[in-house]
Each structure stands twice: as C-alpha cells, then as structure tokens.
Short mmCIF file of C-alpha atoms and ligand atoms in Angstrom, two decimals:
data_model
loop_
_atom_site.label_atom_id
_atom_site.label_comp_id
_atom_site.label_asym_id
_atom_site.label_seq_id
_atom_site.Cartn_x
_atom_site.Cartn_y
_atom_site.Cartn_z
CA MET A 1 125.45 -163.23 -13.36
CA SER A 2 123.64 -160.05 -12.48
CA ARG A 3 125.39 -156.72 -12.37
CA LEU A 4 126.45 -155.80 -8.72
CA VAL A 5 125.82 -152.13 -7.32
CA VAL A 6 127.17 -151.14 -4.19
CA ILE A 7 126.21 -148.13 -2.26
CA SER A 8 127.98 -146.68 0.67
CA ASN A 9 128.41 -142.92 2.10
CA ARG A 10 131.70 -142.94 0.51
CA VAL A 11 133.26 -144.43 -2.40
CA ALA A 12 136.50 -145.88 -2.79
CA ASP A 13 138.55 -146.33 -6.01
CA PRO A 14 139.27 -149.97 -5.98
CA ARG A 15 142.55 -149.84 -8.09
CA LYS A 16 144.21 -147.83 -5.34
CA SER A 17 146.04 -149.98 -2.71
CA ALA A 18 145.37 -147.54 0.07
CA ALA A 19 141.60 -148.59 -0.13
CA GLY A 20 141.97 -151.38 2.18
CA GLY A 21 140.51 -154.76 2.68
CA LEU A 22 136.97 -153.79 2.10
CA ALA A 23 137.49 -152.01 -1.11
CA VAL A 24 139.67 -154.73 -2.39
CA ALA A 25 137.22 -157.51 -1.65
CA LEU A 26 134.36 -155.45 -3.36
CA ALA A 27 136.26 -154.62 -6.17
CA ASP A 28 136.89 -158.39 -6.95
CA VAL A 29 133.09 -158.96 -7.11
CA LEU A 30 132.59 -155.56 -8.93
CA ASN A 31 135.08 -156.41 -11.30
CA SER A 32 133.82 -159.77 -12.24
CA THR A 33 130.23 -158.61 -12.63
CA GLY A 34 131.32 -155.12 -14.02
CA GLY A 35 129.41 -153.28 -11.49
CA MET A 36 128.86 -150.02 -10.08
CA TRP A 37 129.55 -148.27 -6.82
CA PHE A 38 127.53 -145.00 -5.67
CA GLY A 39 128.15 -142.65 -2.72
CA TRP A 40 128.82 -139.23 -1.48
CA SER A 41 131.71 -137.34 -3.42
CA GLY A 42 132.95 -136.19 0.03
CA LYS A 43 132.56 -132.57 -1.67
CA ILE A 44 130.41 -129.86 0.17
CA ILE A 45 128.82 -127.14 -1.76
CA GLU A 46 128.20 -124.05 0.10
CA ALA A 47 124.88 -122.32 -0.13
CA ALA A 48 126.71 -119.18 -1.67
CA ASP A 49 128.07 -121.36 -4.43
CA GLY A 50 124.55 -122.73 -5.29
CA GLY A 51 124.34 -125.80 -3.05
CA LYS A 52 120.63 -126.64 -2.10
CA PRO A 53 119.12 -129.15 0.22
CA GLY A 54 118.11 -132.29 -1.44
CA GLU A 55 120.06 -131.46 -4.51
CA GLY A 56 123.47 -132.46 -5.57
CA GLU A 57 125.75 -132.71 -8.62
CA MET A 58 126.46 -136.19 -9.94
CA HIS A 59 129.98 -137.17 -11.15
CA THR A 60 130.87 -140.50 -13.12
CA HIS A 61 134.00 -141.99 -13.91
CA GLN A 62 135.21 -145.33 -15.03
CA ALA A 63 137.74 -147.22 -12.76
CA GLY A 64 138.46 -150.35 -15.06
CA PRO A 65 135.19 -152.34 -15.21
CA VAL A 66 133.83 -150.41 -12.40
CA LYS A 67 131.54 -147.31 -12.78
CA LEU A 68 132.07 -144.84 -9.81
CA VAL A 69 129.19 -142.37 -9.57
CA THR A 70 129.21 -139.74 -6.85
CA LEU A 71 127.12 -136.97 -5.54
CA ASP A 72 127.97 -133.72 -3.96
CA LEU A 73 126.05 -132.79 -0.86
CA CYS A 74 125.36 -129.09 0.22
CA ARG A 75 126.28 -127.69 3.40
CA GLU A 76 122.92 -127.92 4.96
CA ASP A 77 122.57 -131.76 4.13
CA TYR A 78 126.12 -132.38 5.11
CA LYS A 79 125.40 -131.10 8.49
CA SER A 80 122.16 -132.73 9.23
CA TYR A 81 122.42 -136.08 7.33
CA TYR A 82 126.31 -136.93 8.07
CA GLU A 83 127.51 -134.83 11.37
CA GLY A 84 123.89 -134.69 12.57
CA TYR A 85 121.87 -137.62 12.32
CA SER A 86 124.50 -140.36 11.16
CA ASN A 87 127.34 -139.18 13.48
CA GLY A 88 125.63 -137.26 16.13
CA VAL A 89 122.63 -139.69 16.88
CA LEU A 90 123.18 -143.25 15.13
CA TRP A 91 126.78 -143.79 15.88
CA PRO A 92 126.79 -143.29 19.69
CA VAL A 93 123.47 -144.79 20.23
CA PHE A 94 124.27 -147.89 17.92
CA HIS A 95 127.40 -148.00 20.25
CA TYR A 96 125.24 -147.85 23.56
CA ARG A 97 126.09 -144.30 24.21
CA LEU A 98 122.65 -142.67 24.62
CA ASP A 99 124.44 -140.33 27.00
CA LEU A 100 126.39 -138.86 23.73
CA ALA A 101 123.57 -138.69 21.29
CA ASP A 102 122.02 -135.43 20.26
CA PHE A 103 118.44 -135.91 19.42
CA ASP A 104 118.08 -132.56 17.57
CA ALA A 105 114.66 -132.69 15.74
CA GLY A 106 116.18 -131.09 12.76
CA TYR A 107 118.58 -133.79 11.91
CA ILE A 108 116.17 -136.71 10.93
CA GLY A 109 114.63 -134.36 7.97
CA GLY A 110 118.22 -134.23 6.50
CA TYR A 111 118.75 -137.66 6.84
CA ARG A 112 115.76 -138.61 4.96
CA ARG A 113 116.18 -135.88 2.59
CA VAL A 114 119.88 -137.15 1.63
CA ASN A 115 118.58 -140.85 1.51
CA GLN A 116 115.68 -139.71 -0.89
CA LEU A 117 118.22 -137.59 -3.09
CA PHE A 118 120.47 -140.99 -3.31
CA ALA A 119 117.22 -142.80 -4.14
CA ARG A 120 116.14 -140.39 -6.91
CA LYS A 121 119.55 -140.15 -8.47
CA LEU A 122 120.21 -143.85 -8.25
CA LEU A 123 117.08 -145.37 -9.73
CA PRO A 124 117.59 -144.26 -13.42
CA LEU A 125 121.10 -145.82 -13.30
CA LEU A 126 119.79 -149.22 -12.31
CA GLN A 127 119.22 -152.25 -14.68
CA GLU A 128 116.41 -154.65 -14.30
CA ASP A 129 118.43 -157.75 -12.89
CA ASP A 130 120.80 -155.74 -10.94
CA VAL A 131 121.61 -156.80 -7.07
CA ILE A 132 121.83 -153.88 -4.97
CA TRP A 133 124.13 -154.10 -1.50
CA ILE A 134 123.83 -150.95 0.62
CA HIS A 135 126.21 -150.39 3.43
CA ASP A 136 125.94 -148.87 6.83
CA TYR A 137 124.02 -146.68 9.19
CA HIS A 138 124.27 -143.71 6.94
CA LEU A 139 121.82 -145.35 4.55
CA ILE A 140 119.34 -147.49 6.55
CA PRO A 141 116.18 -146.05 4.85
CA LEU A 142 117.58 -146.12 1.41
CA ALA A 143 115.90 -149.20 0.31
CA ALA A 144 112.51 -147.78 1.31
CA GLU A 145 113.14 -144.81 -0.47
CA LEU A 146 114.03 -147.05 -3.72
CA ARG A 147 111.13 -149.17 -3.32
CA ALA A 148 108.75 -146.21 -2.85
CA LEU A 149 109.92 -144.97 -6.29
CA GLY A 150 108.94 -148.48 -7.74
CA CYS A 151 112.36 -150.30 -7.31
CA THR A 152 111.94 -154.09 -7.38
CA GLN A 153 115.50 -155.45 -7.60
CA ARG A 154 116.85 -157.59 -4.72
CA ILE A 155 118.48 -155.14 -2.16
CA GLY A 156 120.73 -156.26 0.68
CA PHE A 157 121.84 -154.30 3.56
CA PHE A 158 124.84 -154.83 5.72
CA LEU A 159 125.48 -152.79 9.12
CA HIS A 160 129.19 -152.37 10.07
CA ILE A 161 128.32 -151.26 13.42
CA PRO A 162 126.80 -152.92 16.36
CA LEU A 163 123.10 -152.87 16.76
CA PRO A 164 122.17 -152.61 20.48
CA PRO A 165 119.23 -154.10 22.56
CA PRO A 166 115.74 -153.09 21.49
CA LEU A 167 115.34 -150.87 24.69
CA ILE A 168 118.35 -148.79 23.57
CA LEU A 169 117.02 -148.52 19.85
CA ALA A 170 113.77 -147.60 20.94
CA ALA A 171 115.29 -144.21 22.74
CA ILE A 172 115.78 -142.83 19.51
CA PRO A 173 112.75 -140.47 18.58
CA GLY A 174 111.26 -142.12 15.37
CA HIS A 175 113.17 -145.43 15.87
CA ASP A 176 109.96 -147.30 14.57
CA TRP A 177 110.29 -145.46 11.24
CA LEU A 178 114.04 -146.23 11.23
CA LEU A 179 113.83 -150.00 11.87
CA ARG A 180 110.59 -150.32 9.78
CA ALA A 181 112.77 -149.52 6.85
CA LEU A 182 114.91 -152.54 7.57
CA PHE A 183 111.86 -154.57 6.00
CA ALA A 184 112.32 -153.00 2.75
CA TYR A 185 115.43 -155.01 2.35
CA ASP A 186 115.45 -158.76 1.13
CA LEU A 187 118.57 -159.40 3.30
CA VAL A 188 119.88 -157.82 6.46
CA GLY A 189 123.34 -158.86 7.52
CA PHE A 190 124.91 -157.87 11.03
CA GLN A 191 128.52 -158.50 12.31
CA SER A 192 127.82 -160.69 15.17
CA HIS A 193 125.36 -163.30 16.48
CA SER A 194 124.44 -160.76 19.42
CA ASP A 195 123.64 -158.11 16.91
CA LEU A 196 121.32 -160.58 15.10
CA GLU A 197 119.62 -161.43 18.30
CA HIS A 198 119.03 -157.93 18.95
CA PHE A 199 117.40 -157.59 15.76
CA ALA A 200 115.24 -160.48 16.22
CA ARG A 201 113.89 -159.21 19.80
CA TYR A 202 113.38 -155.78 18.20
CA ALA A 203 111.41 -157.45 15.29
CA GLN A 204 109.36 -159.29 17.75
CA THR A 205 108.84 -157.05 20.52
CA GLU A 206 108.49 -153.57 18.79
CA ALA A 207 107.71 -154.57 15.12
CA PHE A 208 105.46 -157.57 16.33
CA ALA A 209 106.98 -159.45 13.20
CA GLN A 210 106.25 -163.10 12.70
CA ASN A 211 109.34 -165.45 12.87
CA LEU A 212 109.02 -167.75 9.80
CA GLY A 213 111.98 -169.65 10.88
CA ASP A 214 115.43 -169.99 9.06
CA GLY A 215 116.28 -166.22 9.72
CA ARG A 216 112.90 -164.81 7.97
CA TRP A 217 110.86 -162.31 9.54
CA ARG A 218 107.43 -161.08 8.28
CA ALA A 219 105.86 -157.48 8.90
CA PHE A 220 104.63 -154.80 6.77
CA ASN A 221 103.54 -156.98 4.14
CA ARG A 222 107.31 -158.07 3.48
CA THR A 223 109.53 -160.79 4.30
CA VAL A 224 113.15 -159.90 5.18
CA HIS A 225 115.89 -162.45 5.88
CA ALA A 226 118.42 -161.55 8.77
CA GLY A 227 121.77 -163.09 9.43
CA ALA A 228 125.30 -162.81 10.84
CA PHE A 229 127.96 -162.26 8.51
CA PRO A 230 131.27 -161.31 10.41
CA ILE A 231 133.42 -159.25 8.08
CA GLY A 232 137.05 -160.44 7.60
CA ILE A 233 140.10 -159.08 6.22
CA ASP A 234 142.19 -160.13 2.94
CA VAL A 235 144.64 -162.27 4.69
CA GLU A 236 146.82 -163.06 1.92
CA GLU A 237 146.97 -159.57 0.90
CA PHE A 238 148.00 -158.34 4.19
CA GLN A 239 150.76 -160.89 4.59
CA ALA A 240 151.86 -159.92 1.11
CA LEU A 241 152.15 -156.07 2.40
CA ALA A 242 154.10 -157.55 5.43
CA ASP A 243 156.50 -158.94 2.99
CA ALA A 244 156.81 -156.07 0.94
CA PRO A 245 159.79 -153.52 1.24
CA GLU A 246 157.88 -150.89 3.04
CA GLY A 247 156.42 -153.55 5.72
CA ARG A 248 160.00 -155.18 6.16
CA GLU A 249 161.62 -151.57 6.27
CA MET A 250 159.17 -150.74 9.22
CA PHE A 251 159.80 -153.86 11.02
CA ASP A 252 163.56 -153.71 10.93
CA ARG A 253 163.39 -149.98 12.17
CA MET A 254 161.08 -150.78 14.99
CA THR A 255 163.10 -154.01 16.15
CA ARG A 256 166.28 -151.99 15.97
CA GLU A 257 165.08 -149.18 17.71
CA TYR A 258 163.34 -151.11 20.67
CA SER A 259 165.66 -153.89 20.80
CA ARG A 260 165.96 -153.68 24.57
CA ARG A 261 162.18 -153.21 25.04
CA GLN A 262 158.89 -155.11 24.66
CA LEU A 263 156.62 -153.16 22.17
CA LEU A 264 152.57 -153.02 22.75
CA VAL A 265 150.65 -151.57 19.73
CA GLY A 266 147.26 -149.86 19.53
CA VAL A 267 146.04 -148.50 16.33
CA ASP A 268 142.68 -146.86 16.00
CA ARG A 269 140.67 -144.13 14.79
CA LEU A 270 140.37 -141.39 17.41
CA ASP A 271 136.71 -142.55 18.63
CA TYR A 272 135.16 -142.78 21.89
CA SER A 273 134.02 -146.41 21.12
CA LYS A 274 137.68 -147.25 20.97
CA GLY A 275 138.24 -147.19 24.81
CA LEU A 276 141.44 -145.25 24.57
CA PRO A 277 141.41 -143.41 27.88
CA HIS A 278 140.58 -146.85 29.67
CA ARG A 279 143.25 -148.73 27.61
CA MET A 280 145.71 -145.93 28.90
CA ARG A 281 144.65 -146.19 32.54
CA ALA A 282 144.89 -150.21 32.08
CA PHE A 283 148.62 -149.56 30.92
CA ARG A 284 149.40 -147.03 33.93
CA GLU A 285 147.93 -149.68 36.18
CA LEU A 286 150.33 -152.29 34.68
CA LEU A 287 153.47 -150.22 35.39
CA GLN A 288 152.21 -149.31 38.89
CA SER A 289 151.37 -153.18 39.86
CA TYR A 290 153.82 -155.11 37.96
CA PRO A 291 156.85 -152.73 38.15
CA GLU A 292 159.04 -155.42 36.50
CA ASN A 293 157.65 -153.95 33.17
CA ARG A 294 159.07 -150.48 33.92
CA LYS A 295 161.95 -149.33 31.73
CA LYS A 296 160.75 -152.27 29.45
CA ALA A 297 157.26 -152.01 28.00
CA THR A 298 156.46 -149.40 25.37
CA LEU A 299 153.11 -148.52 24.17
CA ILE A 300 152.80 -147.17 20.75
CA GLN A 301 149.54 -145.63 20.45
CA ILE A 302 148.44 -144.63 16.92
CA ALA A 303 145.13 -142.67 16.84
CA SER A 304 144.26 -141.28 13.35
CA PRO A 305 142.15 -137.96 13.61
CA SER A 306 138.48 -138.53 12.95
CA ARG A 307 135.27 -136.42 12.83
CA GLU A 308 136.82 -133.49 14.72
CA GLU A 309 133.87 -131.25 13.91
CA VAL A 310 131.88 -133.15 16.59
CA ASP A 311 132.31 -132.24 20.28
CA ALA A 312 132.51 -135.79 21.63
CA TYR A 313 135.82 -136.21 19.70
CA THR A 314 137.58 -133.04 20.91
CA ASP A 315 136.82 -134.15 24.55
CA ILE A 316 138.35 -137.58 23.71
CA LEU A 317 141.30 -136.26 22.36
CA HIS A 318 142.15 -133.83 25.45
CA GLU A 319 141.54 -136.73 27.74
CA LEU A 320 143.65 -139.10 25.90
CA GLU A 321 146.54 -136.59 25.50
CA SER A 322 146.42 -135.65 29.23
CA LEU A 323 146.44 -139.30 30.21
CA CYS A 324 149.59 -139.95 27.85
CA GLY A 325 151.40 -136.89 29.40
CA SER A 326 150.66 -138.05 32.98
CA ILE A 327 151.89 -141.48 32.41
CA ASN A 328 155.08 -140.26 30.73
CA GLY A 329 155.55 -137.63 33.48
CA ASN A 330 155.14 -139.90 36.29
CA TYR A 331 156.94 -143.20 35.11
CA GLY A 332 159.32 -142.03 32.24
CA GLU A 333 163.09 -142.02 32.51
CA LEU A 334 165.63 -140.39 30.76
CA ASP A 335 166.15 -143.15 28.48
CA TRP A 336 162.54 -144.70 28.38
CA MET A 337 159.21 -143.23 27.64
CA PRO A 338 156.34 -145.63 28.46
CA VAL A 339 153.96 -144.32 25.81
CA ARG A 340 154.50 -142.87 22.33
CA TYR A 341 151.21 -141.60 21.31
CA ILE A 342 150.70 -140.50 17.69
CA HIS A 343 147.86 -138.33 16.48
CA ARG A 344 148.07 -139.17 12.67
CA ASN A 345 147.16 -141.70 10.08
CA VAL A 346 150.15 -144.40 9.36
CA ALA A 347 150.39 -145.30 5.58
CA ARG A 348 148.77 -148.93 5.34
CA PRO A 349 151.65 -150.55 3.88
CA LYS A 350 153.80 -149.73 7.00
CA LEU A 351 151.15 -151.35 9.52
CA PRO A 352 152.22 -154.72 9.07
CA GLY A 353 155.73 -154.18 10.15
CA LEU A 354 154.70 -152.33 12.99
CA TYR A 355 152.14 -155.22 14.20
CA ARG A 356 154.85 -157.91 13.61
CA ALA A 357 157.40 -155.98 15.74
CA SER A 358 154.93 -155.55 18.54
CA ARG A 359 154.71 -158.30 21.26
CA VAL A 360 151.32 -157.37 22.25
CA ALA A 361 148.24 -155.63 20.53
CA LEU A 362 145.56 -153.86 22.73
CA VAL A 363 142.49 -153.83 20.72
CA THR A 364 140.28 -152.96 23.58
CA PRO A 365 137.15 -151.08 22.45
CA LEU A 366 133.98 -150.27 24.59
CA ARG A 367 131.98 -151.30 21.64
CA ASP A 368 132.71 -152.28 18.33
CA GLY A 369 131.17 -153.69 15.23
CA MET A 370 133.98 -156.02 14.38
CA ASN A 371 137.44 -154.31 14.83
CA LEU A 372 139.62 -155.05 11.84
CA VAL A 373 142.86 -154.20 13.59
CA ALA A 374 142.70 -157.42 15.77
CA LYS A 375 142.51 -159.62 12.56
CA GLU A 376 145.33 -157.59 10.63
CA PHE A 377 147.52 -158.07 13.95
CA VAL A 378 147.13 -161.69 13.59
CA ALA A 379 147.66 -161.79 10.01
CA ALA A 380 151.12 -160.16 10.13
CA GLN A 381 152.77 -161.99 12.88
CA ASP A 382 155.52 -164.22 12.50
CA PRO A 383 153.79 -168.03 13.32
CA ALA A 384 157.30 -169.15 14.59
CA ASP A 385 157.37 -166.19 17.09
CA PRO A 386 154.10 -164.52 17.50
CA GLY A 387 152.72 -161.54 19.38
CA VAL A 388 149.70 -161.86 21.79
CA LEU A 389 146.18 -160.48 21.20
CA VAL A 390 144.61 -158.77 24.12
CA LEU A 391 140.77 -158.13 22.71
CA SER A 392 137.78 -156.39 24.57
CA ARG A 393 134.93 -158.95 24.68
CA PHE A 394 132.87 -156.08 23.60
CA ALA A 395 134.27 -156.10 20.04
CA GLY A 396 132.39 -158.33 17.38
CA ALA A 397 135.63 -159.81 16.75
CA ALA A 398 135.64 -161.54 20.11
CA GLU A 399 132.84 -163.77 19.01
CA GLN A 400 135.23 -165.50 16.41
CA MET A 401 138.57 -164.83 17.94
CA THR A 402 138.27 -166.76 21.32
CA GLU A 403 141.89 -167.83 21.54
CA ALA A 404 142.93 -164.17 22.06
CA LEU A 405 143.13 -162.92 25.85
CA LEU A 406 139.63 -161.52 26.03
CA VAL A 407 138.91 -158.74 28.62
CA ASN A 408 136.51 -156.38 29.88
CA PRO A 409 138.01 -152.83 29.19
CA TYR A 410 136.05 -151.04 31.93
CA ASP A 411 137.98 -153.39 34.35
CA ILE A 412 141.21 -151.71 34.61
CA GLU A 413 142.66 -154.14 37.12
CA ALA A 414 141.91 -157.25 35.20
CA THR A 415 142.80 -155.63 31.78
CA ALA A 416 146.24 -154.72 33.40
CA ASN A 417 146.62 -158.39 34.53
CA ALA A 418 145.80 -159.64 31.24
CA ILE A 419 148.51 -157.44 29.52
CA ASN A 420 150.85 -158.69 32.12
CA LEU A 421 150.13 -162.18 31.03
CA ALA A 422 150.47 -161.22 27.52
CA LEU A 423 153.92 -159.85 27.90
CA GLN A 424 154.87 -163.17 29.87
CA MET A 425 153.32 -165.62 27.83
CA PRO A 426 155.65 -168.49 26.87
CA LEU A 427 156.32 -169.22 23.28
CA GLU A 428 154.60 -172.43 23.11
CA GLU A 429 151.35 -170.90 24.20
CA ARG A 430 151.73 -168.01 22.06
CA ARG A 431 152.09 -170.25 19.08
CA ALA A 432 149.02 -172.33 19.92
CA ARG A 433 146.69 -169.25 20.33
CA HIS A 434 148.35 -167.68 17.21
CA ALA A 435 147.78 -170.70 15.02
CA ALA A 436 144.05 -171.08 16.18
CA LEU A 437 143.39 -167.32 15.69
CA LEU A 438 144.95 -167.36 12.15
CA ALA A 439 143.10 -170.39 11.16
CA THR A 440 139.74 -168.65 11.87
CA ILE A 441 140.64 -165.30 10.13
CA ARG A 442 141.70 -167.30 7.12
CA LYS A 443 138.41 -169.54 7.06
CA PHE A 444 136.30 -166.28 7.48
CA ASP A 445 138.05 -163.79 5.42
CA VAL A 446 136.69 -160.80 3.38
CA HIS A 447 135.91 -163.02 0.30
CA TRP A 448 134.10 -165.54 2.54
CA TRP A 449 132.01 -162.53 3.97
CA CYS A 450 131.51 -160.98 0.60
CA ASN A 451 130.49 -164.40 -1.26
CA SER A 452 128.38 -165.82 1.52
CA PHE A 453 126.25 -162.52 1.74
CA LEU A 454 125.68 -162.15 -1.83
CA ASP A 455 124.93 -165.95 -2.07
CA THR A 456 122.63 -165.64 0.54
CA LEU A 457 120.93 -162.65 -0.99
CA SER A 458 120.75 -164.34 -4.31
CA LYS A 459 118.68 -167.00 -2.74
CA ALA A 460 116.43 -164.98 -0.35
CA GLU A 461 112.84 -165.32 -1.54
CA SER A 462 111.83 -162.83 -4.47
CA GLN A 463 109.18 -160.46 -3.61
CA VAL A 464 109.03 -158.79 -6.98
CA SER A 465 105.05 -159.33 -7.41
CA GLY A 466 104.57 -158.67 -3.49
CA THR A 467 102.72 -155.82 -2.29
CA PRO A 468 104.37 -152.47 -3.21
CA TRP A 469 106.26 -150.44 -0.24
CA LEU A 470 104.00 -147.90 1.17
CA ARG A 471 106.09 -144.81 2.83
CA LEU A 472 105.26 -143.95 6.31
P1 ADQ B 501 136.48 -148.71 11.87
O1 ADQ B 501 135.82 -148.04 13.29
O2 ADQ B 501 136.94 -147.61 11.13
O3 ADQ B 501 135.23 -149.45 11.21
P2 ADQ B 501 138.11 -150.92 12.31
O4 ADQ B 501 137.32 -152.41 12.02
O5 ADQ B 501 139.12 -151.20 13.48
O6 ADQ B 501 137.28 -149.74 12.46
O7 ADQ B 501 138.92 -150.73 10.93
C1 ADQ B 501 139.89 -149.58 10.79
C2 ADQ B 501 140.76 -149.91 9.66
O8 ADQ B 501 141.56 -148.80 9.60
C3 ADQ B 501 141.60 -150.83 9.76
O9 ADQ B 501 141.95 -151.49 8.34
C4 ADQ B 501 143.18 -150.04 10.37
O10 ADQ B 501 144.25 -150.86 9.84
C5 ADQ B 501 142.81 -148.83 9.72
N1 ADQ B 501 143.31 -147.72 10.71
C6 ADQ B 501 142.83 -147.58 12.03
N2 ADQ B 501 143.63 -146.56 12.60
C7 ADQ B 501 144.36 -146.19 11.67
C8 ADQ B 501 145.68 -145.45 11.74
N3 ADQ B 501 145.88 -144.58 12.71
N4 ADQ B 501 146.48 -145.36 10.63
C9 ADQ B 501 146.24 -145.90 9.82
N5 ADQ B 501 145.13 -146.94 9.79
C10 ADQ B 501 144.20 -146.91 10.51
C11 ADQ B 501 133.81 -149.76 11.12
C12 ADQ B 501 133.24 -150.34 12.22
C13 ADQ B 501 134.10 -151.55 12.58
C14 ADQ B 501 134.06 -152.53 11.55
C15 ADQ B 501 134.62 -152.05 10.15
C16 ADQ B 501 134.56 -152.83 8.94
O11 ADQ B 501 133.38 -149.31 13.38
O12 ADQ B 501 133.44 -152.21 13.89
O13 ADQ B 501 135.10 -153.75 11.96
O14 ADQ B 501 133.67 -150.66 9.90
O15 ADQ B 501 133.27 -153.45 9.15
#
C-alpha cells in the first residue's frame, strides 16, 4: 500500500480528540499507511526576527506512525497568502460574495510564493510511490508548483468550500491561472453535484477542455478526473461522545435548566457565509407572527470567533450583537430571554449533549460547502424522541439531507414558518425524518468519504510518462 501524504493549510495532531472528525478520519488512513501530514505551523515570524517572504523554518515531529511536518510563515506571507488572497479573495468569491472580495493586486504574489515555498520544502520529503492529497482553497496551485519541479506522483485535491458558477469565478483577476492549476491534479473532488457541475461548465466554456466522459476532462495536455465526494462525519465517534460523561452532563444540565422551554440551537463559526443575521431575523419573525412561541422558544446561538482581523467579520459581529440585543429587549420577559448568544467556542465533547437537548437545530447558511453541524445534530439525537433539522437549501448538505425542513434563508417569513412547523412537528413525523437522515449520514460517513476519494485517486489514469507541466 502506498504511503499517504496529506497537505492542508493547518495540521492537526490526529491523536488529540479535539481534532474533530476530519482529522480522525485522515488519521485512520495515515495510521494504516504510516503517512505524513504537511502544512503551516500557525506561527508567524516578524521581519525583525528574521522572517523573510518565501522562506520558513520547517519543524518535524512524530505523532505515532504519522509524521507531522510544519512550516512557519513570515508576517508578509501570512498577510498576502492567508488573510489577503485565501480569506479576502477566494473565500468570499467561492461563497458567491463578490461584493466582499478585496482584489488587491499584491495578494496573488504572496499566495503563489507560499504555494511555491510549500512545493520546494515538500518535494525532497516525497517517496516515489507516495499518494498525495491536497486540501482546500489555500493550496489550489500546489500540484502545479510540484509538477513544475518534476513531481510525478499521483495528486488529488479536495475543495471543502463551494465552487461557484463560471461567471462568478471569471470575476477573479487571474482566474484562468488559478483554475488551470486544477488540471495539474489527477483527481479533483467537490462537496456537491452542483459544485461539480460548475467545474464542468467552467472547464468547457473557459478552459475549452474536452469532455472524455466518466468525469474525465482533458486540457493543457493533461487529463483530470473530477467527482463529487460529499464529506461526512464519524457518526459512531460522535454518538460515543454523546454517551460520554461530558456529553451526558451537558444534556442533563440543559434539560433541567430549560425544562419549561423548547430549545433551538445554532452552532457556527462567526462567518458571513453562515447567515446569522438572517437567522436572527427569522427567529424574530417567529416570535412576531406566531406569538404562541413567546415565553417558550429559546434560541441558543453559539458563534465561535473567527478571522477577526478581516473587516467583514467585525461587521457581522456588530450586526449580530445588535440583533440579539434588540430581540431580547423587545420580546424578553423577566423570566425568559428569547436569545442566548455566546461568542465563544464550546468544547467538542459538550456539543452532542447540547444538540440532544434541543428540539430544533437552525443550520441556515447563505452558502456552505457542506456544513457538518447539520450531520452532527442528527447523529446526536435520541431516535425515540428526535429533534428537527431546519436546513438551508444553499448548504452542500441539502443535496443529501432531503428529509430536513429545507429553507431559503433569504426568505425570512418562510424560514419563520418552517421553524414554527419544526417546533410543532408530531413525534411520528420527527422519528420518520430522523431515521431517514441518520441512515444517510451513516452510509456516507467520513470513512466512506476518505476511502471513496482515495480509491478513485488510485484508479485515476496514471500520467507519469505524460508531458511535463509547464508553468504559466
Ligand atoms: P466550516 O466552515 O468550519 O468548515 P462546518 O462544516 O460547519 O464549517 O464545520 C464546523 C465544525 O466546527 C463542526 O464540527 C462544528 O461542530 C465545529 N464548530 C463550529 N462552531 C463551533 C463552536 N462555536 N464551538 C465548537 N465547535 C464549533 C469548512 C467548510 C464547510 C465544510 C467543512 C468540512 O466551510 O462547508 O462542511 O469545511 O469540509
């Protein structure tokens, strides 16, 4: 079996339980192949301390059979590669928010420089029959940079965020360079079929690629295989967390504390793609139009701090705080606060207990690659008395989780109506919907995702003797 080399912006120690489902799934494979995980260390070196663009000290440590290799970045590279191009250009555009993109011409240079740095440092560590799996939008051109240095190993790429339609992509200055880089891979994986369809349309209309059938596309003297591989969670691991002491304690505490209320829950990174202000407006509309929920429904919204150095994130923080304050001010009573807003991370072992104590989960992003909270909520429910998932049709998860109450989060009245239906839903219907959802997330869990991607990659046509990759 070939060794697996995983590359992502950040690296997680797979032995730590806080690492989450993705790290656990990758660790499973990495442990069995004795692999390597490569990425940024999270450390920023100031110029005064010797940090130079395009350079970074490398650190290696062994985590069981897995070698973790990390690189430091200098302040200038961090600002242009991470804050600038990855999170100031690619994140908003890929989430259909051209209005929030900052197309500063300087950023792309830093993005290329860091991808070149990764390629230079990684190449000498590779073995001949390694299989390389690169993750996410920070590292789109990494395979092209590796190929330019002579790397011939199989390389796969998985995009964790959505891929928008070609005309939105085409607004990115240099989009042709960026998307051409996808053809340096042997396999490119997306979260949903609609993302895959956007890739196919881009390949045809902008890159003039030839459709070879079976998901294969030919352009720039290379053949790339493209497919949809919706990411899942480790259902068993999450259910075990629900039954562990911290999960149970959280469940008991919440059910005791809110015994006279119906709990609704939202758990998100505080990001504009998650639709938090729209969700708050829908909840306000629920209290306004369906007053029977007053003094009864309590929304616990946990929003963990995220990318606070980017302006769009401080704007969303202020908007959310102001909405929560006005809902509580207008509808709250001495013995009932409609919204509990918590701007913090909740320890992972506590999440399943919180989900299980909630009658309804509000997962209403304006756009999301997949959204794992939707799957975690379903996994944590008691099948005999399960809660109801209200899910945005614009989350990748909506393609699979069709038994959720699917909503258009921009339509505040319709979303409020769906929340009301969820709160009133009879036990029998809740059970039937939950059973179907649970079966889906079990079938397409994170192990399925990992194995089906790697299987497809191992079968992708080998191009070792093909034309060498030419840098644009
Ligand atoms: P994210 O945008 O981070 O991930 P998501 O899929 O919801 O979004 O995953 C978040 C994870 O973090 C979940 O496991 C959740 O439990 C946890 N989490 C979120 N907020 C938390 C909080 N306040 N406290 C504690 N834990 C919290 C990106 C893409 C998604 C895609 C995933 C995986 O944006 O679309 O689903 O990668 O591919």
